Short mmCIF file of C-alpha atoms (C1' of nucleotides) in Angstrom, two decimals:
data_model
loop_
_atom_site.label_atom_id
_atom_site.label_comp_id
_atom_site.label_asym_id
_atom_site.label_seq_id
_atom_site.Cartn_x
_atom_site.Cartn_y
_atom_site.Cartn_z
CA MET A 1 17.45 -21.57 71.50
CA ALA A 2 19.64 -24.34 70.91
CA VAL A 3 21.46 -23.20 67.81
CA SER A 4 24.25 -20.51 68.24
CA THR A 5 23.38 -17.13 66.63
CA LYS A 6 27.12 -16.38 66.15
CA PRO A 7 28.69 -16.31 62.86
CA ALA A 8 30.99 -19.11 62.01
CA ARG A 9 34.40 -18.92 63.46
CA GLY A 10 36.68 -16.28 61.96
CA MET A 11 33.74 -14.82 60.07
CA ARG A 12 32.00 -11.58 60.90
CA ASP A 13 28.70 -9.83 60.61
CA PHE A 14 28.80 -6.22 59.64
CA LEU A 15 26.26 -3.88 61.24
CA PRO A 16 25.49 -0.58 59.62
CA ALA A 17 28.49 1.40 61.29
CA ASP A 18 30.89 -1.26 60.21
CA VAL A 19 29.63 -1.20 56.67
CA ARG A 20 30.05 2.45 56.52
CA ARG A 21 33.50 2.47 57.63
CA ARG A 22 34.32 -0.35 55.27
CA GLU A 23 32.67 1.45 52.23
CA TYR A 24 34.70 4.59 53.20
CA VAL A 25 37.88 2.77 52.88
CA ILE A 26 37.02 0.86 49.95
CA GLY A 27 36.08 3.97 48.30
CA VAL A 28 39.51 5.63 48.89
CA VAL A 29 41.29 2.58 47.68
CA SER A 30 39.13 2.33 44.40
CA ALA A 31 39.64 6.00 43.85
CA VAL A 32 43.41 5.99 44.31
CA PHE A 33 43.75 2.73 42.03
CA GLU A 34 41.60 4.18 39.46
CA ALA A 35 43.67 7.50 39.44
CA TYR A 36 46.65 5.31 38.32
CA GLY A 37 44.72 3.63 35.45
CA PHE A 38 43.88 0.41 37.18
CA GLU A 39 40.59 -1.16 36.09
CA PRO A 40 38.23 -3.07 38.35
CA ILE A 41 37.50 -6.82 37.68
CA GLU A 42 35.80 -9.50 39.71
CA THR A 43 36.17 -13.40 39.90
CA PRO A 44 34.18 -16.14 41.45
CA ALA A 45 34.39 -16.85 45.16
CA VAL A 46 34.97 -20.63 44.23
CA GLU A 47 37.77 -22.01 41.84
CA ASN A 48 38.43 -25.35 40.78
CA ILE A 49 40.86 -26.82 43.31
CA GLU A 50 43.71 -27.65 40.92
CA THR A 51 43.84 -23.87 40.01
CA LEU A 52 44.68 -23.08 43.60
CA THR A 53 46.90 -25.95 44.80
CA GLY A 54 50.61 -25.83 44.50
CA LYS A 55 50.79 -22.08 44.09
CA TYR A 56 51.21 -20.90 47.69
CA GLY A 57 53.79 -23.19 49.10
CA GLU A 58 53.24 -25.90 51.70
CA GLU A 59 52.02 -23.65 54.23
CA GLY A 60 49.46 -21.91 52.06
CA ASP A 61 47.90 -25.09 50.54
CA ARG A 62 47.19 -26.45 53.91
CA LEU A 63 45.04 -23.24 54.49
CA ILE A 64 42.73 -23.56 51.62
CA PHE A 65 39.11 -24.08 52.23
CA LYS A 66 38.06 -26.94 50.20
CA ILE A 67 34.50 -27.90 49.00
CA LEU A 68 33.47 -31.57 49.01
CA LYS A 69 32.41 -32.72 45.71
CA ARG A 70 28.66 -33.24 45.36
CA GLY A 71 27.28 -36.62 45.85
CA GLU A 72 29.98 -39.17 46.55
CA GLY A 73 32.36 -36.77 47.95
CA ALA A 74 30.23 -36.46 51.01
CA THR A 75 31.50 -39.74 52.04
CA SER A 76 34.77 -40.17 50.34
CA GLY A 77 36.05 -36.67 51.53
CA GLU A 78 37.14 -35.72 47.99
CA ALA A 79 37.00 -32.08 47.10
CA ASP A 80 37.03 -30.67 43.58
CA LEU A 81 36.40 -27.00 44.32
CA ALA A 82 37.75 -24.54 46.74
CA LEU A 83 37.29 -21.04 48.10
CA ARG A 84 39.73 -18.56 46.56
CA TYR A 85 42.79 -18.02 48.98
CA ASP A 86 43.93 -14.77 47.54
CA LEU A 87 43.06 -12.61 44.33
CA THR A 88 46.60 -12.92 42.67
CA VAL A 89 46.09 -16.65 41.50
CA PRO A 90 42.60 -15.96 40.07
CA MET A 91 43.59 -12.95 38.31
CA SER A 92 46.48 -14.86 36.82
CA ARG A 93 44.00 -17.54 35.74
CA VAL A 94 41.96 -14.67 34.04
CA VAL A 95 44.83 -13.12 32.31
CA ALA A 96 45.73 -16.67 30.87
CA GLU A 97 42.16 -17.41 29.83
CA TYR A 98 41.53 -13.97 28.21
CA ARG A 99 45.00 -13.03 27.09
CA ALA A 100 43.97 -12.15 23.59
CA ALA A 101 41.23 -9.83 24.48
CA LEU A 102 43.17 -8.03 27.27
CA PRO A 103 45.54 -5.09 26.62
CA LYS A 104 49.39 -5.59 26.53
CA PHE A 105 49.63 -4.07 29.65
CA PHE A 106 46.77 -5.21 31.81
CA LYS A 107 46.36 -3.18 34.89
CA ARG A 108 43.54 -4.51 37.16
CA PHE A 109 42.45 -3.81 40.56
CA GLN A 110 40.09 -6.06 42.66
CA ILE A 111 38.40 -5.84 46.05
CA GLN A 112 36.69 -8.99 47.13
CA PRO A 113 36.83 -11.49 50.05
CA VAL A 114 39.22 -14.33 50.22
CA TRP A 115 39.04 -17.26 52.57
CA ARG A 116 41.81 -19.03 54.56
CA ALA A 117 41.36 -21.79 57.06
CA ASP A 118 43.77 -20.07 59.49
CA ARG A 119 43.50 -19.68 63.25
CA PRO A 120 41.74 -16.27 63.83
CA GLN A 121 43.52 -13.62 66.11
CA LYS A 122 43.82 -9.88 66.20
CA GLY A 123 43.51 -8.45 62.64
CA ARG A 124 43.20 -12.07 61.31
CA PHE A 125 39.97 -13.51 59.97
CA ARG A 126 39.03 -16.66 58.07
CA GLU A 127 37.05 -14.40 55.62
CA PHE A 128 38.50 -11.12 54.65
CA TYR A 129 38.76 -8.67 51.97
CA GLN A 130 41.89 -7.89 49.92
CA CYS A 131 42.55 -4.86 47.83
CA ASP A 132 44.81 -5.86 45.06
CA VAL A 133 46.56 -4.06 42.23
CA ASP A 134 48.25 -5.85 39.77
CA ALA A 135 49.78 -5.20 36.34
CA THR A 136 50.95 -7.90 33.60
CA GLY A 137 53.01 -7.64 30.52
CA SER A 138 55.84 -5.57 31.86
CA THR A 139 59.15 -6.28 33.59
CA ALA A 140 59.99 -2.64 34.11
CA MET A 141 60.62 -1.28 37.66
CA THR A 142 58.24 1.57 36.80
CA VAL A 143 55.44 -0.95 37.71
CA GLU A 144 56.93 -1.68 41.26
CA ALA A 145 57.32 1.88 41.73
CA GLU A 146 53.87 2.87 40.72
CA GLN A 147 52.30 0.27 42.80
CA LEU A 148 54.39 1.27 45.82
CA ALA A 149 53.20 4.88 45.24
CA ALA A 150 49.45 3.86 44.85
CA ALA A 151 49.60 1.92 48.07
CA ALA A 152 51.40 4.83 49.93
CA ASP A 153 48.73 7.32 48.51
CA VAL A 154 46.01 4.86 49.76
CA LEU A 155 47.39 5.00 53.34
CA THR A 156 48.43 8.68 53.33
CA ARG A 157 44.88 9.57 52.25
CA LEU A 158 43.39 7.51 54.91
CA GLY A 159 45.51 9.39 57.49
CA PHE A 160 48.32 6.97 58.22
CA GLY A 161 51.83 8.83 58.30
CA ASP A 162 53.93 6.19 60.16
CA PHE A 163 53.86 3.16 57.81
CA THR A 164 56.98 1.30 56.60
CA ILE A 165 57.34 -0.25 53.25
CA ARG A 166 59.90 -3.03 53.45
CA LEU A 167 61.52 -4.03 50.16
CA ASN A 168 63.54 -6.80 49.22
CA HIS A 169 64.21 -9.12 46.32
CA ARG A 170 63.98 -12.94 46.03
CA GLN A 171 67.01 -13.14 43.78
CA VAL A 172 68.94 -11.16 46.08
CA LEU A 173 68.09 -13.62 48.91
CA ALA A 174 69.11 -16.48 46.85
CA ALA A 175 72.22 -14.74 45.90
CA ILE A 176 73.21 -14.07 49.75
CA LEU A 177 72.39 -17.75 50.59
CA ASP A 178 74.73 -18.81 47.77
CA ALA A 179 77.44 -16.49 48.68
CA ALA A 180 77.26 -17.70 52.33
CA GLY A 181 77.66 -21.34 50.90
CA VAL A 182 74.16 -22.50 51.84
CA GLY A 183 73.13 -25.38 49.49
CA ARG A 184 70.17 -24.78 47.19
CA ASP A 185 68.26 -27.43 48.97
CA LEU A 186 68.39 -25.55 52.08
CA HIS A 187 67.38 -22.10 50.66
CA GLY A 188 63.88 -22.34 51.76
CA THR A 189 64.30 -23.57 55.21
CA ALA A 190 67.27 -21.07 55.70
CA LEU A 191 64.69 -18.18 54.71
CA ILE A 192 62.47 -19.01 57.58
CA ALA A 193 65.11 -18.69 60.07
CA LEU A 194 66.33 -15.59 58.45
CA ASP A 195 62.84 -14.01 58.40
CA LYS A 196 62.84 -14.15 62.05
CA ALA A 197 66.14 -12.12 62.64
CA ASP A 198 64.62 -8.94 63.92
CA LYS A 199 62.38 -10.84 66.41
CA ILE A 200 64.67 -13.39 68.08
CA GLY A 201 68.14 -12.00 67.92
CA ARG A 202 71.43 -13.00 66.63
CA ASP A 203 72.26 -16.02 68.47
CA ALA A 204 68.84 -17.61 68.12
CA VAL A 205 68.99 -17.26 64.31
CA VAL A 206 72.34 -19.08 64.36
CA THR A 207 71.05 -21.68 66.37
CA ASP A 208 67.89 -22.08 64.42
CA MET A 209 69.80 -22.36 61.08
CA VAL A 210 72.29 -24.97 62.28
CA ALA A 211 69.17 -27.02 63.49
CA ARG A 212 67.90 -26.79 60.08
CA GLY A 213 71.13 -28.20 58.61
CA VAL A 214 72.96 -25.01 57.68
CA THR A 215 76.60 -24.98 58.65
CA ALA A 216 77.82 -22.90 61.50
CA VAL A 217 80.14 -20.93 59.24
CA ALA A 218 77.48 -20.29 56.59
CA ALA A 219 75.13 -19.16 59.67
CA GLY A 220 77.62 -16.97 61.07
CA ALA A 221 78.36 -15.31 57.91
CA LEU A 222 74.72 -14.60 57.25
CA VAL A 223 74.15 -13.17 60.59
CA ASP A 224 77.06 -11.01 60.42
CA LEU A 225 75.82 -9.51 57.11
CA LEU A 226 72.28 -8.87 58.35
CA PHE A 227 72.97 -7.50 61.78
CA GLY A 228 75.72 -5.39 60.16
CA LEU A 229 72.86 -3.82 58.05
CA GLU A 230 70.99 -2.53 61.11
CA GLY A 231 70.68 1.41 61.22
CA ARG A 232 72.35 1.69 57.79
CA ASP A 233 70.51 3.81 55.21
CA ASN A 234 69.07 2.11 51.90
CA ALA A 235 72.23 2.99 50.01
CA ALA A 236 74.68 1.60 52.37
CA ALA A 237 72.61 -1.36 53.09
CA LEU A 238 72.71 -2.12 49.18
CA ASP A 239 76.41 -1.55 49.07
CA ALA A 240 76.98 -3.92 51.80
CA LEU A 241 74.87 -6.58 50.14
CA GLY A 242 76.58 -6.09 46.90
CA ALA A 243 80.07 -6.45 48.45
CA PHE A 244 78.76 -9.83 50.08
CA ILE A 245 77.39 -11.41 46.85
CA GLY A 246 80.34 -10.16 44.85
CA THR A 247 80.15 -11.30 41.32
CA HIS A 248 76.96 -13.33 41.66
CA GLU A 249 75.35 -12.53 38.29
CA THR A 250 71.54 -12.75 39.09
CA GLY A 251 72.12 -11.25 42.47
CA ALA A 252 73.82 -8.21 41.08
CA ARG A 253 71.09 -7.78 38.58
CA ALA A 254 68.47 -8.14 41.50
CA LEU A 255 70.37 -5.55 43.44
CA GLY A 256 70.26 -3.32 40.34
CA GLU A 257 66.49 -3.61 40.47
CA LEU A 258 66.08 -2.60 43.94
CA ARG A 259 68.41 0.47 43.30
CA GLU A 260 66.09 1.21 40.30
CA ILE A 261 63.04 0.97 42.59
CA LEU A 262 64.40 3.21 45.16
CA ALA A 263 65.45 5.78 42.42
CA LEU A 264 62.00 5.75 40.79
CA THR A 265 60.10 6.05 44.02
CA ALA A 266 62.27 8.77 45.51
CA GLY A 267 60.23 11.55 44.29
CA LEU A 268 56.85 9.80 44.81
CA SER A 269 54.56 9.29 47.97
CA ALA A 270 56.16 6.01 48.90
CA GLY A 271 59.64 7.43 48.77
CA PRO A 272 59.99 8.33 52.45
CA HIS A 273 58.64 5.03 53.56
CA VAL A 274 60.55 2.66 51.62
CA ARG A 275 63.28 0.65 53.65
CA ILE A 276 65.64 -2.02 52.15
CA ASP A 277 65.09 -4.99 54.50
CA ALA A 278 67.26 -8.08 53.72
CA THR A 279 65.47 -10.25 56.03
CA LEU A 280 62.02 -9.90 54.50
CA ALA A 281 61.36 -13.32 52.81
CA ARG A 282 57.55 -13.77 52.29
CA GLY A 283 56.32 -17.31 52.15
CA LEU A 284 54.02 -17.21 49.22
CA GLY A 285 55.56 -19.42 46.51
CA TYR A 286 55.04 -17.69 43.46
CA TYR A 287 57.27 -14.48 44.02
CA THR A 288 60.38 -14.28 41.72
CA GLY A 289 61.50 -10.84 42.08
CA ALA A 290 61.00 -7.64 44.14
CA ILE A 291 59.00 -8.33 47.37
CA PHE A 292 57.42 -5.93 49.64
CA GLU A 293 55.45 -5.64 52.91
CA ILE A 294 53.75 -2.74 54.51
CA ASN A 295 53.99 -2.55 58.33
CA VAL A 296 52.82 -0.24 61.04
CA ALA A 297 54.13 -0.47 64.72
CA ASP A 298 50.91 -1.35 66.49
CA LEU A 299 49.94 -4.42 64.32
CA ALA A 300 51.97 -7.78 64.45
CA GLY A 301 50.86 -8.57 60.98
CA SER A 302 51.13 -6.52 57.84
CA LEU A 303 49.02 -3.87 56.34
CA GLY A 304 49.86 -5.20 52.93
CA GLY A 305 52.33 -7.05 50.88
CA GLY A 306 53.11 -8.07 47.33
CA GLY A 307 55.83 -8.59 44.89
CA ARG A 308 56.85 -9.62 41.43
CA TYR A 309 55.81 -13.07 40.02
CA ASP A 310 56.82 -13.55 36.60
CA ASP A 311 56.01 -17.16 36.33
CA LEU A 312 52.75 -17.57 37.77
CA VAL A 313 50.59 -16.59 34.73
CA GLY A 314 52.97 -19.09 32.50
CA MET A 315 51.63 -21.72 35.01
CA PHE A 316 48.20 -21.54 33.24
CA LEU A 317 49.08 -20.36 29.84
CA GLY A 318 52.32 -22.08 29.21
CA GLN A 319 53.87 -18.91 27.98
CA LYS A 320 55.63 -16.57 30.21
CA VAL A 321 53.87 -13.23 31.21
CA PRO A 322 55.55 -11.18 33.70
CA ALA A 323 53.54 -9.72 36.32
CA CYS A 324 53.72 -7.62 39.70
CA GLY A 325 51.26 -6.78 42.23
CA ILE A 326 50.38 -5.73 45.64
CA SER A 327 47.70 -6.41 48.03
CA LEU A 328 46.16 -4.11 50.89
CA GLY A 329 44.37 -5.92 53.85
CA LEU A 330 41.05 -4.05 54.42
CA GLU A 331 40.43 -5.57 57.77
CA ARG A 332 44.04 -4.84 58.84
CA ILE A 333 43.60 -1.20 57.77
CA LEU A 334 40.26 -1.14 59.45
CA VAL A 335 41.49 -2.71 62.85
CA VAL A 336 44.25 0.00 63.08
CA MET A 337 42.00 2.83 62.06
CA SER A 338 39.38 1.90 64.56
CA GLU A 339 42.03 1.61 67.46
CA ARG A 340 43.22 5.07 66.51
CA GLY A 341 39.82 6.75 65.98
CA MET A 342 40.81 7.70 62.33
CA PHE A 343 37.55 7.93 60.77
CA PRO A 344 36.27 11.30 59.76
CA ALA A 345 32.97 12.43 61.30
CA SER A 346 31.31 12.10 57.99
CA VAL A 347 31.75 8.34 58.16
CA GLU A 348 30.38 8.11 61.79
CA ARG A 349 27.29 10.18 60.65
CA ALA A 350 23.72 9.51 61.82
CA PRO A 351 21.36 7.33 59.56
CA ALA A 352 19.20 10.37 58.76
CA ALA A 353 19.25 14.09 59.03
CA VAL A 354 15.69 14.47 59.98
CA LEU A 355 13.13 12.36 62.10
CA VAL A 356 9.40 13.17 61.48
CA ALA A 357 7.55 12.56 64.78
CA ASN A 358 4.39 10.66 64.71
CA PHE A 359 2.20 11.15 67.77
CA ASP A 360 -1.35 11.74 66.42
CA ALA A 361 -2.98 8.93 64.60
CA ASP A 362 -5.18 11.13 62.49
CA ALA A 363 -1.98 12.98 61.11
CA ARG A 364 -0.20 9.81 59.97
CA ALA A 365 -0.68 10.35 56.22
CA ASP A 366 0.34 14.15 56.58
CA VAL A 367 3.36 13.07 58.45
CA LEU A 368 4.49 10.76 55.58
CA ALA A 369 3.59 13.59 53.19
CA LEU A 370 5.90 16.04 54.99
CA ALA A 371 8.80 13.43 55.08
CA ALA A 372 8.45 13.10 51.18
CA GLU A 373 8.36 17.02 50.99
CA LEU A 374 11.60 17.26 53.16
CA ARG A 375 13.42 14.64 51.03
CA ARG A 376 12.40 16.31 47.70
CA ASP A 377 13.27 19.90 48.86
CA SER A 378 16.37 19.12 51.05
CA GLY A 379 17.92 16.12 49.54
CA LEU A 380 18.64 15.02 53.07
CA ALA A 381 17.73 11.53 54.49
CA VAL A 382 14.41 11.81 56.42
CA GLU A 383 13.14 8.97 58.66
CA VAL A 384 9.56 8.61 59.98
CA TYR A 385 9.02 7.21 63.37
CA PRO A 386 6.68 4.34 62.44
CA ASP A 387 4.66 3.99 65.72
CA VAL A 388 2.20 6.68 67.19
CA ASP A 389 3.87 7.22 70.40
CA LYS A 390 4.68 9.68 73.11
CA LEU A 391 6.85 12.45 71.77
CA GLY A 392 9.24 12.19 74.53
CA LYS A 393 10.10 8.64 73.32
CA GLN A 394 10.54 9.98 70.02
CA PHE A 395 12.88 12.70 70.77
CA LYS A 396 14.77 10.15 72.71
CA TYR A 397 14.95 7.74 69.88
CA ALA A 398 16.22 10.63 67.51
CA ALA A 399 19.01 11.53 70.20
CA GLU A 400 20.20 8.02 70.43
CA ARG A 401 20.54 7.44 66.90
CA GLY A 402 22.36 10.91 66.35
CA ILE A 403 19.75 12.19 64.12
CA PRO A 404 20.05 16.05 64.41
CA PHE A 405 16.49 17.26 63.68
CA VAL A 406 13.07 16.40 64.84
CA ALA A 407 10.28 17.75 62.91
CA VAL A 408 6.82 17.97 64.62
CA LEU A 409 3.60 18.04 62.90
CA GLY A 410 0.71 18.05 65.10
CA ALA A 411 -2.80 19.58 65.24
CA GLN A 412 -1.28 23.11 66.00
CA GLU A 413 1.20 23.09 63.27
CA ARG A 414 -1.38 21.70 60.58
CA ALA A 415 -3.71 24.43 61.66
CA SER A 416 -1.18 27.09 61.16
CA GLY A 417 0.61 25.60 58.10
CA GLU A 418 3.75 25.33 60.03
CA VAL A 419 6.37 22.62 61.14
CA ALA A 420 8.25 22.73 64.51
CA VAL A 421 11.63 21.94 63.94
CA LYS A 422 13.96 21.16 66.88
CA THR A 423 17.80 21.07 66.79
CA LEU A 424 18.55 18.48 69.12
CA ALA A 425 22.30 19.62 69.78
CA THR A 426 21.36 23.05 70.95
CA GLY A 427 17.69 22.26 71.94
CA ALA A 428 16.46 25.31 69.92
CA GLN A 429 12.88 24.84 68.37
CA GLU A 430 11.39 27.07 65.79
CA ALA A 431 8.02 26.96 64.21
CA VAL A 432 8.68 27.39 60.37
CA ALA A 433 6.55 27.58 57.49
CA ARG A 434 5.95 24.11 56.20
CA THR A 435 6.98 25.18 52.78
CA ARG A 436 10.21 26.55 54.34
CA ALA A 437 11.02 23.66 56.53
CA ALA A 438 13.45 22.02 54.26
CA GLU A 439 15.35 25.26 53.68
CA TYR A 440 15.50 25.87 57.34
CA ILE A 441 16.97 22.53 58.18
CA VAL A 442 19.55 22.66 55.28
CA SER A 443 20.78 26.11 56.45
CA ASN A 444 21.19 24.77 59.98
CA MET A 445 22.78 21.41 58.68
CA GLY A 446 26.25 23.12 58.28
CA LEU A 447 26.74 22.81 62.05
CA PHE A 448 26.82 19.01 61.73
CA ARG A 449 29.15 18.76 58.96
CA GLY A 450 32.39 17.14 60.01
"C1'" G B 1 49.02 -27.31 63.40
"C1'" U B 2 51.62 -25.62 68.70
"C1'" G B 3 51.20 -22.77 73.45
"C1'" G B 4 48.52 -19.68 76.88
"C1'" G B 5 44.26 -16.60 78.71
"C1'" U B 6 38.84 -15.97 79.28
"C1'" G B 7 33.65 -18.13 79.33
"C1'" U B 8 28.55 -15.74 85.37
"C1'" A B 9 22.02 -10.70 83.24
"C1'" G B 10 21.36 -7.32 76.94
"C1'" C B 11 26.85 -5.17 78.00
"C1'" U B 12 31.30 -4.77 81.52
"C1'" C B 13 32.59 -7.62 85.48
"C1'" A B 14 32.57 -9.28 91.13
"C1'" G B 15 31.78 -13.75 93.50
"C1'" U B 16 37.61 -19.42 94.98
"C1'" G B 17 33.18 -25.16 98.62
"C1'" G B 18 27.40 -23.52 101.79
"C1'" U B 19 20.43 -20.15 99.33
"C1'" A B 20 23.63 -16.14 92.25
"C1'" G B 21 25.61 -10.15 92.89
"C1'" A B 22 27.03 -4.91 91.25
"C1'" G B 23 27.39 -0.98 87.79
"C1'" C B 24 25.75 0.23 83.06
"C1'" U B 25 21.74 -0.73 79.56
"C1'" C B 26 16.56 -1.64 79.11
"C1'" C B 27 11.13 -0.97 80.71
"C1'" G B 28 7.67 2.03 83.55
"C1'" G B 29 6.71 6.49 86.33
"C1'" A B 30 7.58 11.69 88.30
"C1'" C B 31 6.99 14.96 82.90
"C1'" U B 32 -0.49 12.23 79.08
"C1'" G B 33 3.11 18.04 72.70
"C1'" U B 34 9.56 17.68 73.76
"C1'" G B 35 15.65 13.99 74.56
"C1'" G B 36 20.12 14.56 77.46
"C1'" C B 37 20.28 15.92 83.94
"C1'" U B 38 17.85 14.04 88.49
"C1'" C B 39 14.78 10.95 91.57
"C1'" C B 40 11.51 6.51 92.21
"C1'" G B 41 9.97 1.66 90.90
"C1'" G B 42 10.65 -2.90 87.76
"C1'" C B 43 12.55 -7.05 84.44
"C1'" U B 44 16.48 -10.19 83.06
"C1'" G B 45 20.40 -15.97 84.67
"C1'" U B 46 20.34 -24.07 81.38
"C1'" C B 47 26.90 -19.73 86.00
"C1'" G B 48 29.28 -22.17 77.88
"C1'" C B 49 28.28 -27.62 77.42
"C1'" G B 50 28.95 -32.91 79.27
"C1'" G B 51 31.12 -35.95 82.98
"C1'" G B 52 33.63 -36.57 87.83
"C1'" U B 53 34.68 -35.45 93.26
"C1'" U B 54 31.67 -33.87 97.47
"C1'" C B 55 26.51 -34.11 102.29
"C1'" G B 56 26.82 -29.88 99.07
"C1'" A B 57 30.19 -27.03 92.79
"C1'" A B 58 29.74 -20.74 89.57
"C1'" U B 59 34.04 -22.26 92.60
"C1'" C B 60 37.99 -28.45 92.70
"C1'" C B 61 39.18 -32.27 88.57
"C1'" C B 62 38.71 -34.39 83.47
"C1'" G B 63 36.89 -33.69 78.79
"C1'" U B 64 34.68 -30.61 75.20
"C1'" C B 65 33.09 -26.27 72.75
"C1'" A B 66 33.47 -20.97 71.96
"C1'" U B 67 36.43 -16.69 72.12
"C1'" C B 68 40.66 -13.80 72.65
"C1'" C B 69 46.28 -13.46 72.70
"C1'" A B 70 50.74 -15.42 70.92
"C1'" C B 71 53.79 -18.83 67.59
"C1'" C B 72 53.78 -20.54 62.48
"C1'" C B 73 52.32 -18.13 58.23
"C1'" C B 74 49.94 -14.13 56.31
"C1'" A B 75 46.44 -9.37 54.64
#
RNA sequence: GUGGGUGUAGCUCAGUGGUAGAGCUCCGGACUGUGGCUCCGGCUGUCGCGGGUUCGAAUCCCGUCAUCCACCCCA
């Protein structure tokens, strides 16, 4: 065996138990999104490369998986296609392409894999699913509020109680930097330093900023502001930010938007989880307004994130279409749920409810017939042991797979028109009339419902 | 792209220069119409790969690959 049987780096195979868990989470996500009036769409795995480049910022562009051009590309290294990096950009392309056919307010959700040429680590893969909700056509903060509520509903229904939704605004960040006296050309690099505030501490942030060209006075002012916000509630934080930026026009308007989002979510599921965080920056290039990120204590990365991007669709259409969206990371959610054992018993269920034993070559046709009767009459999944084998092996197989009942149809049972049904959890076994076997199993099935 | 940890049986790992081990799993049997418990017996290895040092390398050195963790960034 010379060839490795492992999947490619950062990619994973999903065995039955994995798929069941994934489908459970996806089911909750779609049900919640649909309840908010979002409609599903799907787009191709592959996009023309120019659709993707220049949308994510320098760091993002570097992580795009490119596909060599057929033919001469194999030698020249030229790429004309790429695997999608997220779902937001393809969705924006779709909105631009089908603008006339789509409703004025287009609310879509999309649950599909995306690919990033990143270095894998805990909760980070090169192929992973995103669950995105986005709405185009409105600049109202009701959009942000509802999307935060939808995300909070999903997490709450999955059993999360301890998540934090960090909320900030790109224009607030810009206003703070302006007010501190940081030149526009240094905004990007200053944000990177600022983003680390909660990790590396006050002095390190100042040092970092100065190294990036920010004056010591400006860096000091920023740090005083940010660390002065610690421990304050949302209203106090917004007031402090407002005092700092003073009469800065776009900044004041942005703060107003954050106040509105807080007011609108206050009575919703998201309300208790939202926290103003002036250090939240987010690297993706296309955000223009409110930005958010969902975190949980036991994971370094985020469970989800998003924000408003009013110019992205316009990059394809040439006409401004406001948009806002939020993305939940399926694998991140699954990693935490698996570690915490948050899956309900119904998800960890056995593949079948009944195993029909097969130990008499002459009875094989009748065994298959019994299985068909049980499926029809009980509605349960019924599996037949394919090989003629010792009964002991078959009981062991059923026990290992977690199948709760074994039905035995041997010469004795066939002669008497009965089926021996054994309940593995209790060890109880009863001979029941073949016509009543399904009913017997169903009535005992309640013991195993989680 | 940067830094670090780990690669030995199907799995978890021990073995720090002298003939490759344990536990679990698996298979068979005790129990040829009954799983879990117990007991008995048995299988399994290019020690990640390539080179170097050495009389001798799983062990030391170099390289490489894989994987995990962290950084960056992100879901």
